[in-house]
């Protein structure tokens, strides 16, 4: 089974067969930290940051002695940190992407010998075929995996407040509607929820647990196999490896599109959460400049499950006359808890997406190295002798 942390289980090393050739350089990344290791370093840092944030929040609440205004300020301080959580995540995505590009460019530039002799590979025929133990790489150049963080957080992909009802300026039990939406959200936001998210990202029906995710990710980008398979390198395989090697910039562009998709999704989510709700003291004076955000909190009449991403449409719910027993302070507290839970959701989703993106980079790098290995062996077969650089 492949391991995301053991680079020797990923790279195909043949320097013992081809000493003093460029194949020795195929393992130039073995001493560098893998992209998955970078992801887990980020997750550890992100988790520590979030735990500290929670610890400081609960410390303030405990020391407030129930003072509404102090607790309210603690919530506001916590919710403001969503911007920092997303900022840290996007900084990681940029950092790991730049590291990938630097390694990819470096590996290609260093292959002067291989590039010089690519035409010799046109002589490869059935007499030169050989067996090779490697991987069939998949999903590297397409738009998968999907990144639906905005829809997940704001509620259109998986409606989290399907019981939304229209609120008028002078009626409706706003407190009950928001509390019902929050209770529904809490019930859904459990470990099974994140299992389903992981499963969706890699087309796995029934979900994937956190402990199984690393191995499942490894296999996802390798045609659902965790182990190398033996295959015959014929002329079509050589042409494929040669084409992918020469067009490595296409690989770079595909990865960059995935990076931009992630950045757009998280930036839209950040903007929506910043606008999600504003209140004034203990009065029920609620407003939001994001219709999807209002819908998720159960205070908008828009149809649940609406797919339109609308960051600008104004929604206003002001001076609500509360029917029932819910006080304005209780409504505000429920809203604060609701948004706090969404901050936690963003943090968890960013950790998952950091793993997926890094696993894709790891597979893309390994495919490039495997192609080089195949091409060198094919050249050796064609030329009939070991070539010096």
Coordinates of C-alpha atoms in Angstrom, one line a residue:
X1 CA 0.0 0.0 0.0
X2 CA 1.3 3.5 -0.8
X3 CA 2.1 5.9 1.9
X4 CA 1.8 9.6 1.6
X5 CA 4.8 10.1 3.9
X6 CA 7.2 7.6 2.5
X7 CA 8.6 9.0 -0.7
X8 CA 10.3 5.7 -1.4
X9 CA 6.9 4.1 -1.9
X10 CA 6.1 6.7 -4.5
X11 CA 9.3 7.3 -6.6
X12 CA 10.6 4.6 -8.9
X13 CA 14.4 4.4 -8.2
X14 CA 16.6 2.7 -10.8
X15 CA 20.0 4.4 -10.1
X16 CA 21.4 0.9 -9.3
X17 CA 20.7 -0.1 -12.9
X18 CA 21.9 3.1 -14.5
X19 CA 24.8 4.4 -12.4
X20 CA 26.3 7.7 -13.5
X21 CA 23.3 8.6 -15.6
X22 CA 20.6 11.3 -15.2
X23 CA 18.5 8.6 -13.4
X24 CA 20.5 9.4 -10.3
X25 CA 18.8 12.8 -10.3
X26 CA 15.3 11.3 -10.4
X27 CA 15.3 11.1 -6.7
X28 CA 16.3 14.7 -6.2
X29 CA 13.2 15.3 -4.2
X30 CA 13.7 12.5 -1.7
X31 CA 15.3 14.7 0.8
X32 CA 12.7 17.5 0.5
X33 CA 9.5 17.6 2.5
X34 CA 6.6 16.0 0.6
X35 CA 3.5 18.2 -0.2
X36 CA 1.4 16.0 2.0
X37 CA 3.8 16.6 4.9
X38 CA 3.5 20.3 4.2
X39 CA -0.3 19.9 4.4
X40 CA -0.2 18.1 7.8
X41 CA 2.2 20.8 9.1
X42 CA -0.4 23.3 8.1
X43 CA -3.3 21.3 9.7
X44 CA -1.4 21.1 12.9
X45 CA -0.8 24.8 12.9
X46 CA -4.4 25.6 11.9
X47 CA -5.8 23.3 14.6
X48 CA -3.6 24.8 17.3
X49 CA -4.7 28.3 16.2
X50 CA -8.4 27.3 16.4
X51 CA -8.0 25.6 19.8
X52 CA -6.3 28.7 21.2
X53 CA -9.1 30.8 19.7
X54 CA -11.7 28.6 21.5
X55 CA -9.8 28.6 24.7
X56 CA -9.6 32.4 24.8
X57 CA -13.3 32.7 23.9
X58 CA -14.5 30.4 26.7
X59 CA -12.2 32.0 29.2
X60 CA -13.8 35.4 28.4
X61 CA -17.3 33.9 28.7
X62 CA -16.5 32.3 32.0
X63 CA -15.2 35.6 33.4
X64 CA -18.2 37.6 32.1
X65 CA -20.5 36.4 34.9
X66 CA -23.3 36.3 32.4
X67 CA -22.9 39.9 31.2
X68 CA -24.6 40.0 27.8
X69 CA -22.4 42.8 26.4
X70 CA -19.2 41.0 27.4
X71 CA -20.3 37.7 25.9
X72 CA -21.5 39.6 22.8
X73 CA -18.0 41.1 22.4
X74 CA -16.4 37.7 22.9
X75 CA -18.5 36.3 20.1
X76 CA -17.7 39.2 17.8
X77 CA -14.0 38.7 18.4
X78 CA -14.3 35.0 17.7
X79 CA -16.3 35.5 14.5
X80 CA -13.8 38.1 13.2
X81 CA -11.2 35.4 13.3
X82 CA -12.8 33.6 10.3
X83 CA -11.0 36.1 8.1
X84 CA -7.7 35.0 9.7
X85 CA -8.5 31.3 9.3
X86 CA -9.2 31.7 5.6
X87 CA -6.2 34.0 5.2
X88 CA -3.9 31.3 6.7
X89 CA -5.4 28.6 4.5
X90 CA -5.0 30.6 1.3
X91 CA -1.5 31.5 2.3
X92 CA -0.8 27.7 2.6
X93 CA -2.4 27.0 -0.8
X94 CA -0.2 29.6 -2.4
X95 CA 2.9 28.4 -0.6
X96 CA 2.5 24.7 -1.5
X97 CA 1.6 25.6 -5.1
X98 CA 4.7 27.8 -5.5
X99 CA 6.8 25.0 -4.1
X100 CA 5.3 22.6 -6.6
X101 CA 6.0 24.9 -9.5
X102 CA 9.6 25.5 -8.4
X103 CA 10.2 21.7 -8.2
X104 CA 8.5 21.0 -11.5
X105 CA 10.4 23.8 -13.4
X106 CA 13.6 22.7 -11.8
X107 CA 13.2 19.0 -12.8
X108 CA 12.3 19.9 -16.4
X109 CA 15.2 22.4 -16.8
X110 CA 17.7 19.9 -15.4
X111 CA 16.8 17.4 -18.1
X112 CA 19.1 18.7 -20.9
X113 CA 20.2 15.3 -21.9
X114 CA 16.7 13.8 -22.1
X115 CA 15.4 16.8 -24.1
X116 CA 18.3 16.5 -26.5
X117 CA 17.5 12.9 -27.3
X118 CA 13.7 12.9 -27.4
X119 CA 13.8 12.4 -31.2
X120 CA 15.6 9.1 -30.6
X121 CA 12.5 7.8 -28.9
X122 CA 10.8 7.8 -32.3
X123 CA 12.8 4.7 -33.0
X124 CA 11.2 2.8 -30.2
X125 CA 9.4 -0.3 -31.5
X126 CA 8.2 -3.7 -30.3
X127 CA 11.8 -5.0 -30.0
X128 CA 12.4 -2.4 -27.3
X129 CA 9.3 -3.1 -25.1
X130 CA 9.9 -3.8 -21.4
X131 CA 8.0 -4.4 -18.2
X132 CA 7.6 -1.6 -15.7
X133 CA 6.1 -1.5 -12.2
X134 CA 4.3 1.8 -11.6
X135 CA 1.0 3.7 -11.3
X136 CA -1.8 4.8 -13.7
X137 CA -2.3 8.4 -12.6
X138 CA -5.8 9.8 -12.8
X139 CA -7.7 13.1 -12.0
X140 CA -4.6 15.2 -12.2
X141 CA -5.5 17.2 -15.3
X142 CA -9.2 17.6 -14.8
X143 CA -11.2 19.9 -12.6
X144 CA -11.8 17.3 -9.9
X145 CA -12.0 17.3 -7.0
X146 CA -14.9 19.9 -6.7
X147 CA -14.5 22.6 -4.1
X148 CA -17.9 23.6 -2.9
X149 CA -17.1 25.3 0.3
X150 CA -19.3 28.3 -0.4
X151 CA -22.3 26.1 -1.1
X152 CA -21.5 23.9 2.0
X153 CA -21.2 26.9 4.3
X154 CA -23.9 29.1 2.9
X155 CA -26.4 26.3 2.3
X156 CA -27.2 25.8 -1.3
X157 CA -25.4 22.5 -2.0
X158 CA -26.6 20.9 1.3
X159 CA -29.5 23.0 2.5
X160 CA -28.9 23.5 6.2
X161 CA -32.0 25.5 7.0
X162 CA -34.6 24.0 4.7
X163 CA -37.4 25.2 6.9
X164 CA -36.9 28.9 6.1
X165 CA -40.0 31.1 6.1
X166 CA -40.6 34.7 5.2
X167 CA -40.5 37.2 8.0
X168 CA -42.6 40.3 7.9
X169 CA -41.8 43.6 9.7
X170 CA -44.5 43.0 12.3
X171 CA -44.9 39.4 12.7
X172 CA -43.4 35.9 12.8
X173 CA -41.5 34.1 15.6
X174 CA -38.0 35.0 14.4
X175 CA -36.4 33.5 17.5
X176 CA -38.0 30.1 16.9
X177 CA -37.1 30.1 13.2
X178 CA -33.5 30.9 13.9
X179 CA -33.2 28.4 16.7
X180 CA -34.8 25.7 14.6
X181 CA -32.3 26.4 11.8
X182 CA -29.4 26.3 14.3
X183 CA -30.6 23.1 15.8
X184 CA -30.9 21.5 12.4
X185 CA -27.4 22.7 11.5
X186 CA -25.9 21.3 14.7
X187 CA -27.5 17.9 14.1
X188 CA -26.1 17.8 10.5
X189 CA -22.6 19.1 11.4
X190 CA -21.2 15.9 12.9
X191 CA -18.4 13.6 11.9
X192 CA -20.7 11.8 9.5
X193 CA -21.1 15.1 7.7
X194 CA -17.4 15.5 7.2
X195 CA -17.2 11.9 6.1
X196 CA -19.7 12.7 3.4
X197 CA -17.7 15.8 2.3
X198 CA -14.5 13.7 2.0
X199 CA -16.4 11.1 0.0
X200 CA -17.9 13.6 -2.3
X201 CA -14.5 15.1 -3.1
X202 CA -13.1 11.7 -4.3
X203 CA -16.3 10.2 -5.6
X204 CA -16.5 7.7 -2.8
X205 CA -20.1 6.6 -2.0
X206 CA -20.9 6.3 1.7
X207 CA -18.3 8.8 2.8
X208 CA -14.6 8.4 4.0
X209 CA -13.4 8.6 7.6
X210 CA -10.6 10.9 8.6
X211 CA -8.3 7.9 9.3
X212 CA -8.9 6.4 5.9
X213 CA -8.7 9.6 3.9
X214 CA -4.9 9.7 3.3
X215 CA -4.8 6.2 1.7
X216 CA -8.0 6.9 -0.2
X217 CA -6.6 10.2 -1.5
X218 CA -3.4 8.4 -2.6
X219 CA -5.4 5.8 -4.5
X220 CA -7.8 8.4 -6.0
X221 CA -5.1 10.0 -8.0
X222 CA -3.7 6.6 -9.0
X223 CA -6.6 4.9 -10.7
X224 CA -8.0 3.7 -7.4
X225 CA -4.9 1.6 -6.6
X226 CA -2.6 2.0 -3.6
X227 CA 0.0 -0.4 -5.1
X228 CA 2.1 -0.4 -8.1
X229 CA 1.0 -2.6 -11.0
X230 CA 3.1 -4.3 -13.7
X231 CA 2.5 -3.1 -17.2
X232 CA 4.3 -3.3 -20.6
X233 CA 5.9 -0.2 -21.9
X234 CA 5.1 -0.2 -25.6
X235 CA 5.4 2.6 -28.2
X236 CA 2.0 4.1 -27.2
X237 CA 3.1 4.3 -23.6
X238 CA 6.4 5.9 -24.6
X239 CA 4.6 8.5 -26.8
X240 CA 2.2 9.3 -23.8
X241 CA 5.2 9.8 -21.4
X242 CA 7.0 11.9 -24.0
X243 CA 4.0 14.1 -24.7
X244 CA 3.3 14.7 -21.0
X245 CA 7.0 15.4 -20.4
X246 CA 7.2 17.9 -23.2
X247 CA 3.9 19.6 -22.3
X248 CA 4.6 19.9 -18.6
X249 CA 3.3 23.4 -18.7
X250 CA -0.2 22.1 -19.4
X251 CA 0.1 20.2 -16.2
X252 CA 1.1 23.4 -14.4
X253 CA -1.9 25.3 -15.9
X254 CA -4.3 22.6 -14.8
X255 CA -3.0 22.7 -11.2
X256 CA -3.2 26.5 -11.3
X257 CA -6.9 26.3 -12.3
X258 CA -7.5 24.1 -9.2
X259 CA -5.7 26.6 -7.1
X260 CA -7.8 29.5 -8.4
X261 CA -11.0 27.6 -7.8
X262 CA -10.1 27.1 -4.2
X263 CA -9.1 30.8 -3.8
X264 CA -12.4 32.0 -5.3
X265 CA -14.6 29.6 -3.2
X266 CA -12.9 30.7 0.1
X267 CA -12.9 34.4 -0.8
X268 CA -16.6 34.3 -1.6
X269 CA -17.2 32.4 1.6
X270 CA -15.2 35.0 3.6
X271 CA -17.2 37.9 2.1
X272 CA -20.5 36.2 2.8
X273 CA -19.7 35.4 6.4
X274 CA -18.5 39.0 7.0
X275 CA -21.9 40.2 5.8
X276 CA -23.9 37.4 7.4
X277 CA -25.5 39.3 10.3
X278 CA -25.4 42.6 12.1
X279 CA -27.4 43.4 15.3
X280 CA -27.8 46.5 17.4
X281 CA -27.6 46.0 21.1
X282 CA -30.4 44.0 22.7
X283 CA -32.9 45.2 20.0
X284 CA -33.8 42.8 17.3
X285 CA -32.5 44.9 14.4
X286 CA -31.1 42.4 11.9
X287 CA -29.7 43.0 8.4
X288 CA -27.6 41.2 5.9
X289 CA -26.3 42.1 2.4
X290 CA -26.2 38.5 1.4
X291 CA -29.5 36.6 0.6
X292 CA -27.9 33.2 0.9
X293 CA -26.6 34.0 4.3
X294 CA -30.0 35.2 5.5
X295 CA -31.6 32.1 4.0
X296 CA -29.1 29.9 6.0
X297 CA -30.2 31.6 9.2
X298 CA -33.9 31.1 8.5
X299 CA -34.8 34.8 8.1
X300 CA -35.3 35.0 4.3
X301 CA -38.3 34.0 2.2
X302 CA -36.1 32.8 -0.7
X303 CA -36.7 29.2 -1.7
X304 CA -34.4 26.8 0.2
X305 CA -31.8 25.2 -1.9
X306 CA -31.5 28.1 -4.3
X307 CA -28.4 27.7 -6.4
X308 CA -27.7 31.3 -7.3
X309 CA -24.6 32.8 -5.6
X310 CA -25.6 36.3 -4.7
X311 CA -23.1 38.4 -2.7
X312 CA -24.8 41.8 -3.2
X313 CA -28.6 41.3 -3.0
X314 CA -29.9 43.3 0.0
X315 CA -32.1 41.6 2.6
X316 CA -33.3 43.5 5.6
X317 CA -35.3 42.3 8.6
X318 CA -35.7 45.2 11.1
X319 CA -37.8 45.9 14.2
X320 CA -39.3 42.5 14.4
X321 CA -42.2 42.1 16.9
X322 CA -41.4 38.9 18.7
X323 CA -44.3 36.5 19.2
X324 CA -43.6 33.7 21.7
X325 CA -41.2 33.6 24.6
X326 CA -37.9 34.2 22.8
X327 CA -36.2 37.4 24.0
X328 CA -34.0 39.7 21.8
X329 CA -31.0 38.7 23.8
X330 CA -31.7 35.0 23.3
X331 CA -32.1 35.6 19.5
X332 CA -28.8 37.3 19.4
X333 CA -27.1 34.5 21.4
X334 CA -28.5 31.9 19.0
X335 CA -27.3 33.9 16.0
X336 CA -23.8 34.2 17.6
X337 CA -23.7 30.4 18.2
X338 CA -24.9 29.8 14.7
X339 CA -22.1 31.9 13.1
X340 CA -19.5 30.4 15.5
X341 CA -20.5 26.9 14.3
X342 CA -20.0 28.1 10.8
X343 CA -16.5 29.3 11.6
X344 CA -15.7 25.8 13.0
X345 CA -17.1 24.4 9.7
X346 CA -14.8 26.6 7.6
X347 CA -11.8 25.5 9.6
X348 CA -12.6 21.8 9.2
X349 CA -13.3 22.2 5.5
X350 CA -10.1 24.1 4.9
X351 CA -8.1 21.2 6.6
X352 CA -9.8 18.7 4.3
X353 CA -9.2 20.8 1.2
X354 CA -5.5 21.3 2.2
X355 CA -5.1 17.5 2.1
X356 CA -6.9 17.1 -1.3
X357 CA -4.9 19.8 -3.0
X358 CA -1.6 18.6 -1.6
X359 CA -2.4 15.0 -2.6
X360 CA -3.0 16.2 -6.2
X361 CA 0.3 18.0 -6.2
X362 CA 2.1 14.9 -4.9
X363 CA 0.5 12.8 -7.6
X364 CA 1.4 15.3 -10.4
X365 CA 5.0 15.4 -9.3
X366 CA 5.2 11.6 -9.1
X367 CA 3.7 11.2 -12.5
X368 CA 6.3 13.6 -14.0
X369 CA 9.1 11.6 -12.3
X370 CA 7.6 8.3 -13.5
X371 CA 7.4 9.6 -17.1
X372 CA 11.1 10.6 -16.9
X373 CA 12.1 7.1 -15.6
X374 CA 10.2 5.4 -18.5
X375 CA 11.7 7.7 -21.1
X376 CA 15.3 7.0 -19.8
X377 CA 14.7 3.3 -19.9
X378 CA 13.2 3.6 -23.4
X379 CA 16.3 5.5 -24.5
X380 CA 18.6 2.9 -23.0
X381 CA 16.7 0.2 -25.0
X382 CA 16.9 2.3 -28.2
X383 CA 20.5 3.3 -28.0
X384 CA 21.6 -0.1 -26.7
X385 CA 24.1 1.3 -24.2
X386 CA 24.3 3.4 -21.2
X387 CA 24.6 7.1 -22.0
X388 CA 26.8 9.6 -20.2
X389 CA 25.6 13.1 -19.5

